[in-house]
Amino acid sequence: METLKKKSMMAVIKLGIPKSELPETVKKEVEMLEERIKSDWTGIFRSWYSLYCNWNYIKIDWSGGEWRFQFYKAGPTFTFPVAQMPAIKIKAGSSYDLGKQGGIMFFLKGKKIWIDNYRFVEDSKVVFYGSYSSGLARDE
């Protein structure tokens, strides 16, 4: 069970509340929690679904409460961003229309995705809240 202290620190981080106004001890704890989130949840990950989608790797960044997902395709000597897929950004408290790109990312091929929020669950999961289209999205 999460403590009120930890929930409060997560709110500061998720919502991008300026740390400058926090007491120094709390500020240090929030910064440590933010660094732990970055080390546990960010990096470059290989996709085993490269036949299903148009990318081989996904780079996940997290800063100031914002997620950033960039898709990469392996080249002969270097991995390069997939040109037709701009980075997906998700920040708490805002609604994001990820379109068909979101459908690919969340393995709901042909669906359009909207994300409204996220939360960390028990230090081991990230849950994204949103919705998806009920029909298949047409090519645009």
PDB file of C-alpha atoms in Angstrom:
ATOM      1  CA  MET A   1       0.000   0.000   0.000  1.00  0.00           C
ATOM      2  CA  GLU A   2       1.329   3.405  -0.949  1.00  0.00           C
ATOM      3  CA  THR A   3       1.799   5.983   1.749  1.00  0.00           C
ATOM      4  CA  LEU A   4       0.377   9.495   1.561  1.00  0.00           C
ATOM      5  CA  LYS A   5       3.956  10.773   1.389  1.00  0.00           C
ATOM      6  CA  LYS A   6       4.765   8.667  -1.672  1.00  0.00           C
ATOM      7  CA  LYS A   7       1.475   9.559  -3.387  1.00  0.00           C
ATOM      8  CA  SER A   8       2.202  13.237  -2.771  1.00  0.00           C
ATOM      9  CA  MET A   9       5.709  12.931  -4.213  1.00  0.00           C
ATOM     10  CA  MET A  10       4.298  11.128  -7.271  1.00  0.00           C
ATOM     11  CA  ALA A  11       1.782  13.946  -7.777  1.00  0.00           C
ATOM     12  CA  VAL A  12       4.602  16.515  -7.680  1.00  0.00           C
ATOM     13  CA  ILE A  13       6.532  14.508 -10.275  1.00  0.00           C
ATOM     14  CA  LYS A  14       3.594  13.565 -12.542  1.00  0.00           C
ATOM     15  CA  LEU A  15       2.122  17.038 -12.699  1.00  0.00           C
ATOM     16  CA  GLY A  16       5.454  18.785 -13.127  1.00  0.00           C
ATOM     17  CA  ILE A  17       4.978  20.926 -10.019  1.00  0.00           C
ATOM     18  CA  PRO A  18       8.071  23.117  -9.482  1.00  0.00           C
ATOM     19  CA  LYS A  19      10.351  21.559  -6.883  1.00  0.00           C
ATOM     20  CA  SER A  20      11.835  24.943  -6.026  1.00  0.00           C
ATOM     21  CA  GLU A  21       9.023  25.626  -3.583  1.00  0.00           C
ATOM     22  CA  LEU A  22       9.443  22.368  -1.665  1.00  0.00           C
ATOM     23  CA  PRO A  23      11.377  22.084   1.587  1.00  0.00           C
ATOM     24  CA  GLU A  24      14.965  20.976   0.904  1.00  0.00           C
ATOM     25  CA  THR A  25      14.557  17.485   2.445  1.00  0.00           C
ATOM     26  CA  VAL A  26      11.366  16.798   0.493  1.00  0.00           C
ATOM     27  CA  LYS A  27      12.964  18.184  -2.677  1.00  0.00           C
ATOM     28  CA  LYS A  28      15.834  15.697  -2.368  1.00  0.00           C
ATOM     29  CA  GLU A  29      13.425  12.781  -1.819  1.00  0.00           C
ATOM     30  CA  VAL A  30      11.362  13.787  -4.870  1.00  0.00           C
ATOM     31  CA  GLU A  31      14.524  14.032  -6.993  1.00  0.00           C
ATOM     32  CA  MET A  32      15.644  10.580  -5.797  1.00  0.00           C
ATOM     33  CA  LEU A  33      12.245   9.086  -6.658  1.00  0.00           C
ATOM     34  CA  GLU A  34      12.337  10.740 -10.076  1.00  0.00           C
ATOM     35  CA  GLU A  35      15.824   9.311 -10.740  1.00  0.00           C
ATOM     36  CA  ARG A  36      14.613   5.858  -9.702  1.00  0.00           C
ATOM     37  CA  ILE A  37      11.690   6.112 -12.124  1.00  0.00           C
ATOM     38  CA  LYS A  38      14.062   7.122 -14.927  1.00  0.00           C
ATOM     39  CA  SER A  39      16.442   4.249 -14.229  1.00  0.00           C
ATOM     40  CA  ASP A  40      13.652   1.652 -13.898  1.00  0.00           C
ATOM     41  CA  TRP A  41      11.354   2.714 -16.737  1.00  0.00           C
ATOM     42  CA  THR A  42      13.432   4.282 -19.503  1.00  0.00           C
ATOM     43  CA  GLY A  43      15.799   2.955 -22.121  1.00  0.00           C
ATOM     44  CA  ILE A  44      15.851   1.360 -25.558  1.00  0.00           C
ATOM     45  CA  PHE A  45      13.890  -1.855 -25.922  1.00  0.00           C
ATOM     46  CA  ARG A  46      13.825  -4.392 -28.751  1.00  0.00           C
ATOM     47  CA  SER A  47      10.487  -5.267 -30.304  1.00  0.00           C
ATOM     48  CA  TRP A  48       9.876  -8.908 -31.094  1.00  0.00           C
ATOM     49  CA  TYR A  49       6.870  -7.819 -33.149  1.00  0.00           C
ATOM     50  CA  SER A  50       8.828  -6.246 -36.004  1.00  0.00           C
ATOM     51  CA  LEU A  51       6.765  -8.180 -38.551  1.00  0.00           C
ATOM     52  CA  TYR A  52       3.604  -6.779 -36.951  1.00  0.00           C
ATOM     53  CA  CYS A  53       4.735  -3.166 -36.902  1.00  0.00           C
ATOM     54  CA  ASN A  54       7.110  -0.881 -38.786  1.00  0.00           C
ATOM     55  CA  TRP A  55       9.799  -0.623 -36.103  1.00  0.00           C
ATOM     56  CA  ASN A  56      12.343  -2.803 -34.317  1.00  0.00           C
ATOM     57  CA  TYR A  57      13.166  -0.709 -31.242  1.00  0.00           C
ATOM     58  CA  ILE A  58      11.360   1.697 -28.964  1.00  0.00           C
ATOM     59  CA  LYS A  59      13.137   4.319 -26.904  1.00  0.00           C
ATOM     60  CA  ILE A  60      11.248   5.348 -23.765  1.00  0.00           C
ATOM     61  CA  ASP A  61      12.157   8.601 -22.023  1.00  0.00           C
ATOM     62  CA  TRP A  62      10.531  10.100 -18.961  1.00  0.00           C
ATOM     63  CA  SER A  63      11.144  13.604 -17.684  1.00  0.00           C
ATOM     64  CA  GLY A  64       9.106  16.082 -15.698  1.00  0.00           C
ATOM     65  CA  GLY A  65       6.105  13.765 -15.638  1.00  0.00           C
ATOM     66  CA  GLU A  66       6.053  13.342 -19.419  1.00  0.00           C
ATOM     67  CA  TRP A  67       6.531  10.054 -21.273  1.00  0.00           C
ATOM     68  CA  ARG A  68       8.168  10.139 -24.692  1.00  0.00           C
ATOM     69  CA  PHE A  69       8.125   7.104 -26.977  1.00  0.00           C
ATOM     70  CA  GLN A  70      10.291   7.142 -30.113  1.00  0.00           C
ATOM     71  CA  PHE A  71      10.227   4.275 -32.585  1.00  0.00           C
ATOM     72  CA  TYR A  72      13.369   3.098 -34.374  1.00  0.00           C
ATOM     73  CA  LYS A  73      14.103   0.793 -37.262  1.00  0.00           C
ATOM     74  CA  ALA A  74      17.399  -1.039 -37.423  1.00  0.00           C
ATOM     75  CA  GLY A  75      19.565   0.004 -40.344  1.00  0.00           C
ATOM     76  CA  PRO A  76      22.683  -1.709 -41.738  1.00  0.00           C
ATOM     77  CA  THR A  77      25.073   0.243 -39.513  1.00  0.00           C
ATOM     78  CA  PHE A  78      22.881   2.394 -37.273  1.00  0.00           C
ATOM     79  CA  THR A  79      19.416   2.494 -35.791  1.00  0.00           C
ATOM     80  CA  PHE A  80      17.415   5.443 -37.099  1.00  0.00           C
ATOM     81  CA  PRO A  81      14.000   6.917 -36.164  1.00  0.00           C
ATOM     82  CA  VAL A  82      11.068   5.729 -38.237  1.00  0.00           C
ATOM     83  CA  ALA A  83      10.391   8.824 -40.370  1.00  0.00           C
ATOM     84  CA  GLN A  84       6.640   8.423 -40.675  1.00  0.00           C
ATOM     85  CA  MET A  85       6.191   7.919 -36.916  1.00  0.00           C
ATOM     86  CA  PRO A  86       6.868  11.030 -34.835  1.00  0.00           C
ATOM     87  CA  ALA A  87       7.525  10.575 -31.130  1.00  0.00           C
ATOM     88  CA  ILE A  88       4.508   9.983 -28.923  1.00  0.00           C
ATOM     89  CA  LYS A  89       4.334  12.229 -25.855  1.00  0.00           C
ATOM     90  CA  ILE A  90       2.019  11.634 -22.902  1.00  0.00           C
ATOM     91  CA  LYS A  91       1.704  13.916 -19.873  1.00  0.00           C
ATOM     92  CA  ALA A  92      -0.674  13.463 -16.940  1.00  0.00           C
ATOM     93  CA  GLY A  93      -3.707  15.713 -16.893  1.00  0.00           C
ATOM     94  CA  SER A  94      -3.954  16.126 -20.673  1.00  0.00           C
ATOM     95  CA  SER A  95      -5.726  14.063 -23.292  1.00  0.00           C
ATOM     96  CA  TYR A  96      -3.631  12.805 -26.218  1.00  0.00           C
ATOM     97  CA  ASP A  97      -4.916  11.540 -29.541  1.00  0.00           C
ATOM     98  CA  LEU A  98      -2.285   8.996 -30.567  1.00  0.00           C
ATOM     99  CA  GLY A  99      -4.185   7.929 -33.671  1.00  0.00           C
ATOM    100  CA  LYS A 100      -3.230   4.737 -35.479  1.00  0.00           C
ATOM    101  CA  GLN A 101       0.346   5.094 -34.246  1.00  0.00           C
ATOM    102  CA  GLY A 102      -0.988   4.525 -30.720  1.00  0.00           C
ATOM    103  CA  GLY A 103      -2.835   1.455 -31.952  1.00  0.00           C
ATOM    104  CA  ILE A 104       0.440   0.031 -33.200  1.00  0.00           C
ATOM    105  CA  MET A 105       2.258   0.943 -29.977  1.00  0.00           C
ATOM    106  CA  PHE A 106      -0.363  -0.715 -27.758  1.00  0.00           C
ATOM    107  CA  PHE A 107      -0.723  -3.684 -30.157  1.00  0.00           C
ATOM    108  CA  LEU A 108      -4.282  -2.784 -31.162  1.00  0.00           C
ATOM    109  CA  LYS A 109      -3.508  -2.640 -34.875  1.00  0.00           C
ATOM    110  CA  GLY A 110      -6.017  -0.655 -36.906  1.00  0.00           C
ATOM    111  CA  LYS A 111      -7.463   1.127 -33.843  1.00  0.00           C
ATOM    112  CA  LYS A 112      -7.066   4.775 -32.878  1.00  0.00           C
ATOM    113  CA  ILE A 113      -5.950   5.414 -29.292  1.00  0.00           C
ATOM    114  CA  TRP A 114      -6.599   8.277 -26.865  1.00  0.00           C
ATOM    115  CA  ILE A 115      -4.667   8.456 -23.571  1.00  0.00           C
ATOM    116  CA  ASP A 116      -5.863  10.631 -20.683  1.00  0.00           C
ATOM    117  CA  ASN A 117      -3.647   9.683 -17.746  1.00  0.00           C
ATOM    118  CA  TYR A 118      -1.214   7.180 -16.319  1.00  0.00           C
ATOM    119  CA  ARG A 119      -0.149   5.920 -12.930  1.00  0.00           C
ATOM    120  CA  PHE A 120       2.508   3.743 -11.391  1.00  0.00           C
ATOM    121  CA  VAL A 121       1.229   0.608  -9.676  1.00  0.00           C
ATOM    122  CA  GLU A 122       3.176  -1.067  -6.861  1.00  0.00           C
ATOM    123  CA  ASP A 123       6.594  -0.047  -8.247  1.00  0.00           C
ATOM    124  CA  SER A 124       6.327  -2.673 -10.968  1.00  0.00           C
ATOM    125  CA  LYS A 125       3.786  -1.482 -13.547  1.00  0.00           C
ATOM    126  CA  VAL A 126       2.702   1.597 -15.409  1.00  0.00           C
ATOM    127  CA  VAL A 127      -0.985   1.770 -16.292  1.00  0.00           C
ATOM    128  CA  PHE A 128      -2.178   4.089 -19.066  1.00  0.00           C
ATOM    129  CA  TYR A 129      -5.820   5.193 -19.012  1.00  0.00           C
ATOM    130  CA  GLY A 130      -7.690   6.041 -22.164  1.00  0.00           C
ATOM    131  CA  SER A 131      -9.870   4.656 -24.901  1.00  0.00           C
ATOM    132  CA  TYR A 132      -9.665   3.270 -28.406  1.00  0.00           C
ATOM    133  CA  SER A 133     -11.857   3.318 -31.492  1.00  0.00           C
ATOM    134  CA  SER A 134     -14.411   0.567 -31.804  1.00  0.00           C
ATOM    135  CA  GLY A 135     -13.888   0.158 -35.561  1.00  0.00           C
ATOM    136  CA  LEU A 136     -10.780  -0.175 -37.651  1.00  0.00           C
ATOM    137  CA  ALA A 137      -9.189   3.161 -38.535  1.00  0.00           C
ATOM    138  CA  ARG A 138      -8.922   3.945 -42.228  1.00  0.00           C
ATOM    139  CA  ASP A 139      -5.566   4.849 -43.737  1.00  0.00           C
ATOM    140  CA  GLU A 140      -5.082   8.606 -43.750  1.00  0.00           C
TER     141      GLU A 140
END
